[in-house]
mmCIF file of C-alpha atoms and ligand atoms in Angstrom:
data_model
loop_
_atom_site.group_PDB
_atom_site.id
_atom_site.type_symbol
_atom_site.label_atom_id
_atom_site.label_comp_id
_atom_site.label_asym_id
_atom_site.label_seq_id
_atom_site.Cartn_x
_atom_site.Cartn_y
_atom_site.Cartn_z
ATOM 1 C CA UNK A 1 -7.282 13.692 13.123
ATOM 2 C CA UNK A 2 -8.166 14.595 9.617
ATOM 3 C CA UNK A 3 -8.388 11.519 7.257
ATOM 4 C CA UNK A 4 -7.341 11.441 4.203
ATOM 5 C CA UNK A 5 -8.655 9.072 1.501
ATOM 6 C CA UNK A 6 -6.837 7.509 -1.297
ATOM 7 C CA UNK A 7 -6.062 5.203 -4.319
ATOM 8 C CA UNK A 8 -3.139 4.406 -6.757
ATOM 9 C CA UNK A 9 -3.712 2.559 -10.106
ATOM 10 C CA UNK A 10 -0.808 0.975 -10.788
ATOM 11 C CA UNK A 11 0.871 -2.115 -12.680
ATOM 12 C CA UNK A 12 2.628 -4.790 -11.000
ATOM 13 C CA UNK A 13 5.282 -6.777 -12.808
ATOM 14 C CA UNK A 14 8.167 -9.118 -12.437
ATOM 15 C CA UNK A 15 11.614 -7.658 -13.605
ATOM 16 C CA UNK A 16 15.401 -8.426 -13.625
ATOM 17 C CA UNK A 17 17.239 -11.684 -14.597
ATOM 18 C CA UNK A 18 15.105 -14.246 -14.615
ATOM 19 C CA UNK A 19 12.200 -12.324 -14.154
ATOM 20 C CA UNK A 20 12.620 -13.127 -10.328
ATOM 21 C CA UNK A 21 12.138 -9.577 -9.122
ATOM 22 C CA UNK A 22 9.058 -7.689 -8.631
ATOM 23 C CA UNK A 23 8.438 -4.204 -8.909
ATOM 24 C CA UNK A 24 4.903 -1.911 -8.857
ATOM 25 C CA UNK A 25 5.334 1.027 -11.094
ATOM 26 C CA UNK A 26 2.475 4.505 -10.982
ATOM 27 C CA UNK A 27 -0.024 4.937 -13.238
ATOM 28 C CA UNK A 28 -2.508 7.245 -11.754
ATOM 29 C CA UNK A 29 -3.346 8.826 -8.096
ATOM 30 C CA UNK A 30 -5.781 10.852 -6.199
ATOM 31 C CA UNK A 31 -6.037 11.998 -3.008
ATOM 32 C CA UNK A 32 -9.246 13.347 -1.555
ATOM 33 C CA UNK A 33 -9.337 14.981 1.914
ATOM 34 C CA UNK A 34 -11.723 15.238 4.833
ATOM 35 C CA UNK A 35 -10.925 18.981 4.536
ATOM 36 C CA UNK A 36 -12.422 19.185 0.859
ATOM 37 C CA UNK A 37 -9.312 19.040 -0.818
ATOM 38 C CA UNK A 38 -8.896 16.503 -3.904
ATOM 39 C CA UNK A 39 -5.274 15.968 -5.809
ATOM 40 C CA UNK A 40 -5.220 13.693 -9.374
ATOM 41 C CA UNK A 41 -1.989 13.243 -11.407
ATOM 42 C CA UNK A 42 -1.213 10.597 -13.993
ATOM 43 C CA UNK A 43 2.121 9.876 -14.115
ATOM 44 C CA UNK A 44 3.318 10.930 -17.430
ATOM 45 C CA UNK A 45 6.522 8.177 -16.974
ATOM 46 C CA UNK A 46 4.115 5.196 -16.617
ATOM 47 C CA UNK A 47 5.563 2.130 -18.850
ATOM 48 C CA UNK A 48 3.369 2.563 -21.304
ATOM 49 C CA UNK A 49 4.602 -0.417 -23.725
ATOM 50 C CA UNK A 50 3.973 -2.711 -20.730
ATOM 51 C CA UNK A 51 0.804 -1.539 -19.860
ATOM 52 C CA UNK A 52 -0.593 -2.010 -23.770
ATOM 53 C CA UNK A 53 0.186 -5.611 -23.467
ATOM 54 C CA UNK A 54 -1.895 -5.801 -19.883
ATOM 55 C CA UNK A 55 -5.429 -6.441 -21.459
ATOM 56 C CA UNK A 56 -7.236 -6.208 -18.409
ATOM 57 C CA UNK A 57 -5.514 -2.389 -17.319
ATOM 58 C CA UNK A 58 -6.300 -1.840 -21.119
ATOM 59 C CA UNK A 59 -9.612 -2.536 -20.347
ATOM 60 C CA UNK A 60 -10.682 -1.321 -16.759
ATOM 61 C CA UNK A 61 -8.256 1.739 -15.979
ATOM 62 C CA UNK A 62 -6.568 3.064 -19.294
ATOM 63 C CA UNK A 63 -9.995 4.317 -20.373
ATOM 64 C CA UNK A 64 -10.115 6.804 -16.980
ATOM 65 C CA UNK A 65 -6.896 8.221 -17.880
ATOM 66 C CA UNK A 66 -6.970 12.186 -18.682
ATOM 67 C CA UNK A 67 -7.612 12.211 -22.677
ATOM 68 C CA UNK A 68 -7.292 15.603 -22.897
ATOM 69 C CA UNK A 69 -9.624 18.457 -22.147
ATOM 70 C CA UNK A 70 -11.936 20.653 -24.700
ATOM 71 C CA UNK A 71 -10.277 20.815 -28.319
ATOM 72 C CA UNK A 72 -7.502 19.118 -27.020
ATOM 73 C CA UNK A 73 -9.414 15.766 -27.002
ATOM 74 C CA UNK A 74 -9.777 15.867 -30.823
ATOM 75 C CA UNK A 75 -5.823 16.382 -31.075
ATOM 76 C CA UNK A 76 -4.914 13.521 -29.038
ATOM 77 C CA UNK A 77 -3.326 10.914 -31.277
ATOM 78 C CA UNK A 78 -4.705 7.314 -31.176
ATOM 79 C CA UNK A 79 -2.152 5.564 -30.198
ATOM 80 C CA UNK A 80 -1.629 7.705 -26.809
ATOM 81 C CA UNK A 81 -2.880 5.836 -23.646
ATOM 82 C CA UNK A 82 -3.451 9.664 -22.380
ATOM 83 C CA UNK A 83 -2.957 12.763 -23.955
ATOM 84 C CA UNK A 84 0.803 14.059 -22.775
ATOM 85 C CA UNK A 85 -0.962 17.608 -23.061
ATOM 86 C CA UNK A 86 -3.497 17.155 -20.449
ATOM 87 C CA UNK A 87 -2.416 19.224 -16.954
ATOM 88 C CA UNK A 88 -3.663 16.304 -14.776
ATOM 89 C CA UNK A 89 -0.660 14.541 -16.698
ATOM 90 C CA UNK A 90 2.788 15.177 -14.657
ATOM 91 C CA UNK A 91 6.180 13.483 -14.191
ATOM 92 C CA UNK A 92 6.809 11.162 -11.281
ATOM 93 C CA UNK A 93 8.919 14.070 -9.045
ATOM 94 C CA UNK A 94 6.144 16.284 -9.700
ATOM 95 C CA UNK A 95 3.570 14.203 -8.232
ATOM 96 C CA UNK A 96 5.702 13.439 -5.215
ATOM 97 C CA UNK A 97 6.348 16.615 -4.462
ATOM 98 C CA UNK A 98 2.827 17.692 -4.703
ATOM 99 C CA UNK A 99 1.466 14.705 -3.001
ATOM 100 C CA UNK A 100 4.038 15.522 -0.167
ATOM 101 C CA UNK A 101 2.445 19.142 -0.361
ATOM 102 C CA UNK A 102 -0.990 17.852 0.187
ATOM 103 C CA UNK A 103 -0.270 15.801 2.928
ATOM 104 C CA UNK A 104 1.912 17.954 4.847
ATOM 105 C CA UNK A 105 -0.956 20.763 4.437
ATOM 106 C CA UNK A 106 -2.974 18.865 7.313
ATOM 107 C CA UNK A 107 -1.747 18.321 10.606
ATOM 108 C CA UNK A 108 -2.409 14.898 12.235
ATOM 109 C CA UNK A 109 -3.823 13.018 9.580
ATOM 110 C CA UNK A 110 -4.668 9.704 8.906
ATOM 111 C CA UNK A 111 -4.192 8.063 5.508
ATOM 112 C CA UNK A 112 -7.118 5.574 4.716
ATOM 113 C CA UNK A 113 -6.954 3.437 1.831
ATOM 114 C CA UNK A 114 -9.181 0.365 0.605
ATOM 115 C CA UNK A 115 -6.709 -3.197 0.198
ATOM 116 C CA UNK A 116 -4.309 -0.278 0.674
ATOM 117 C CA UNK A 117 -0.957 -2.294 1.192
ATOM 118 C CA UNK A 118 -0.040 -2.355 -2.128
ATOM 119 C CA UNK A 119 -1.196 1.586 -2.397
ATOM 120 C CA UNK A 120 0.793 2.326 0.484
ATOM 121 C CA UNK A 121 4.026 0.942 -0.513
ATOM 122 C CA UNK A 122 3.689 2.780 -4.103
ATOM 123 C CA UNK A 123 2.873 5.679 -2.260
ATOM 124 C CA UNK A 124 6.221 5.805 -0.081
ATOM 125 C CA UNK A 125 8.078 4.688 -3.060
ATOM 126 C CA UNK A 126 7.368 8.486 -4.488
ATOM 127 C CA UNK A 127 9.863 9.697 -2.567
ATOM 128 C CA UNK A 128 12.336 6.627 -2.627
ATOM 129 C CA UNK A 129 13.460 4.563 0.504
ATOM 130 C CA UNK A 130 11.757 4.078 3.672
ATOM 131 C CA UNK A 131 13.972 6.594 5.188
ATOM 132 C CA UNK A 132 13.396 9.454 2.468
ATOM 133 C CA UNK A 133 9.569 9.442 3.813
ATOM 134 C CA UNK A 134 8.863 13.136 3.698
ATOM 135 C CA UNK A 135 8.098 14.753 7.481
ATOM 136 C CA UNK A 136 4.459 14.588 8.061
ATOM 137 C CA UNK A 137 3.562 11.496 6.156
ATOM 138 C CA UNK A 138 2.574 9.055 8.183
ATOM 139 C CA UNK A 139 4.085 5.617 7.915
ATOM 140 C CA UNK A 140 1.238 3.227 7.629
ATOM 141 C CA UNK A 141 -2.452 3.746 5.952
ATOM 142 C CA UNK A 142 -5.035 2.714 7.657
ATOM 143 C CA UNK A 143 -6.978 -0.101 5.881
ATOM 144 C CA UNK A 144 -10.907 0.225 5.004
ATOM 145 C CA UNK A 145 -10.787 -3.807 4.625
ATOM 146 C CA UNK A 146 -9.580 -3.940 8.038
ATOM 147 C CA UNK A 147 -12.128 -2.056 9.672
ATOM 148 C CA UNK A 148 -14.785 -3.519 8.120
ATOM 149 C CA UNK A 149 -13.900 -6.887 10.082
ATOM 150 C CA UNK A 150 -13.030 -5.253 13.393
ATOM 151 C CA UNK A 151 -16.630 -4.051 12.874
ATOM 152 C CA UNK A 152 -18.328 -7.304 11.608
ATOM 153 C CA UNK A 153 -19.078 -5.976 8.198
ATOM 154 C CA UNK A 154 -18.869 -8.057 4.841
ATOM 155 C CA UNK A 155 -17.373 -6.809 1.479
ATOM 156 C CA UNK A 156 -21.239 -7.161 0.746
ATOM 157 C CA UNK A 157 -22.195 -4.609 2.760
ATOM 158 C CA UNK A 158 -20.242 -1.908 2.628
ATOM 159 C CA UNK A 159 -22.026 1.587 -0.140
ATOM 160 C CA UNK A 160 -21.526 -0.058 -3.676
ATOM 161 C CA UNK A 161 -19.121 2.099 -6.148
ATOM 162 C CA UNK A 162 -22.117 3.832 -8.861
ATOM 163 C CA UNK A 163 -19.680 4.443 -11.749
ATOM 164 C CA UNK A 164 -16.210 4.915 -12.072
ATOM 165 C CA UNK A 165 -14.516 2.000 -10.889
ATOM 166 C CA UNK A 166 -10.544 2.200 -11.473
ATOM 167 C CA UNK A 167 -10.457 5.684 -11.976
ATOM 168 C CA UNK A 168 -8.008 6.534 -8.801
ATOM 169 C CA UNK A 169 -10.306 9.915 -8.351
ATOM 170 C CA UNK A 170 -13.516 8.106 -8.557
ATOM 171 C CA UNK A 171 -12.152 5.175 -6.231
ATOM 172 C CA UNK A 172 -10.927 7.589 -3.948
ATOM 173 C CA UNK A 173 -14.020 9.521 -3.501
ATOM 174 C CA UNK A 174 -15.680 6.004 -2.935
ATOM 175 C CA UNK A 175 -13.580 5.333 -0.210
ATOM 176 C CA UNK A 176 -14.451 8.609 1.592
ATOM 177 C CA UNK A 177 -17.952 7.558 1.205
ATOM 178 C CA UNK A 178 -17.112 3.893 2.650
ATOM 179 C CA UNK A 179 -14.889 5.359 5.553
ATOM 180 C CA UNK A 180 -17.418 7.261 6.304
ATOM 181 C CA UNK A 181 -20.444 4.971 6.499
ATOM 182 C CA UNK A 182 -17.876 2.490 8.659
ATOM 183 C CA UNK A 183 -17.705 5.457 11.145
ATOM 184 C CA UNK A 184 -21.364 6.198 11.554
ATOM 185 C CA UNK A 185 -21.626 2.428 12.156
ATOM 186 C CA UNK A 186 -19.077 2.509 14.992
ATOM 187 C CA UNK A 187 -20.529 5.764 16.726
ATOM 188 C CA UNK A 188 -23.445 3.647 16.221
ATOM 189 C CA UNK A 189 -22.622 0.230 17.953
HETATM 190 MG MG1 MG B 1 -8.479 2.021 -7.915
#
C-alpha cells in the first residue's frame, strides 16, 4: 500500500430555487505522496464573486493562493484573488486529469485525508458521477480523525500544524506528518 495524503480548500454553498440545494465548489488541492511526489493546482474556475463575500475564506485561505511568482507578483492586479498567470493556476479538467494521473501512477494506494468526507466527495466530483470514477482511484479515503479514535488519541494530541494552515499544500504535508506519527503509535501499541 502506498498512502497518499491530501486536502481540498473549497467553498460550500446553498444554490437553486429557494436556496434549498447545496453544492461544494474547488478552490485549491494538493496531493502529497508516500513516494515523494507532491501535486498543487488552484482551480482557475473557482466562484470568485462568491468567495469575496465569504470573510472568513477571505481571511484564512485566499491569502495561500498562488499570487504569482518572481516579477509576476508585482503585475498581479489587486483585485485578483490569485494571479490567472501563475502555473500552479489551472482549469477544473486540467486538474482532474492530472490528479487522475497522480493517482493512477501508484499501484495500491490508499487515500488519507484529515475530516476528509467533505474532501473526498469534491475529489470524485472532478471527474463527475460516482460512476465516471477514473480506474485506480479508490472509492473511499481513509480518515486521519478516524484513526485517531480507533487508537485512543485526542485532537489534542496529534503533531500541531507550525505554519500554513489552509494552504491545501501545507495541510497536506501536515497530514503526512500526522498519518505518520498515528502509525508509529500503532506499530507501537
Ligand atoms: Mg485545508
Amino acid at each position: 500500500m502506498t498512502a497518499i495524503d491530501y486536502d481540498l480548500e473549497f467553498i460550500e454553498h446553498r444554490t437553486g430555487w429557494f436556496r434549498k440545494r447545496y453544492t461544494i465548489e474547488l478552490i485549491s488541492i494538493a496531493l502529497v505522496s508516500e513516494d515523494g511526489r507532491t501535486y498543487y493546482a488552484a482551480n482557475r474556475d473557482m466562484p470568485v464573486r462568491r468567495i469575496r463575500r465569504h470573510a472568513w475564506l477571505m481571511k484564512n485561505v485566499v491569502p495561500h493562493l498562488p499570487k504569482g511568482q518572481g516579477d509576476m507578483r508585482n503585475r498581479m492586479s489587486n483585485r485578483w484573488l490569485f494571479h490567472y498567470g501563475d502555473p500552479r493556476v489551472k482549469p477544473q479538467e486540467q486538474i482532474a486529469r492530472e490528479v487522475a494521473e497522480f493517482i493512477q501512477a501508484t499501484d495500491n494506494v490508499e487515500l488519507w485525508a484529515d475530516y476528509g468526507a467533505y474532501d473526498h466527495v469534491r475529489l470524485c466530483w472532478l471527474w463527475g458521477l460516482m460512476v465516471d470514477l477514473p480506474d485506480g482511484v479508490p472509492m473511499f479515503t481513509n480518515d486521519i480523525q478516524q484513526e485517531a479514535r480507533r487508537l485512543g488519541f485526542t485532537w489534542d494530541q496529534l503533531p500541531k500544524q507550525e505554519s500554513g494552515e489552509h494552504d491545501a499544500l501545507a495541510d497536506a504535508r501536515h497530514n503526512q506528518v500526522k498519518r505518520r506519527w498515528l502509525a508509529e503509535q500503532a506499530a507501537a501499541q
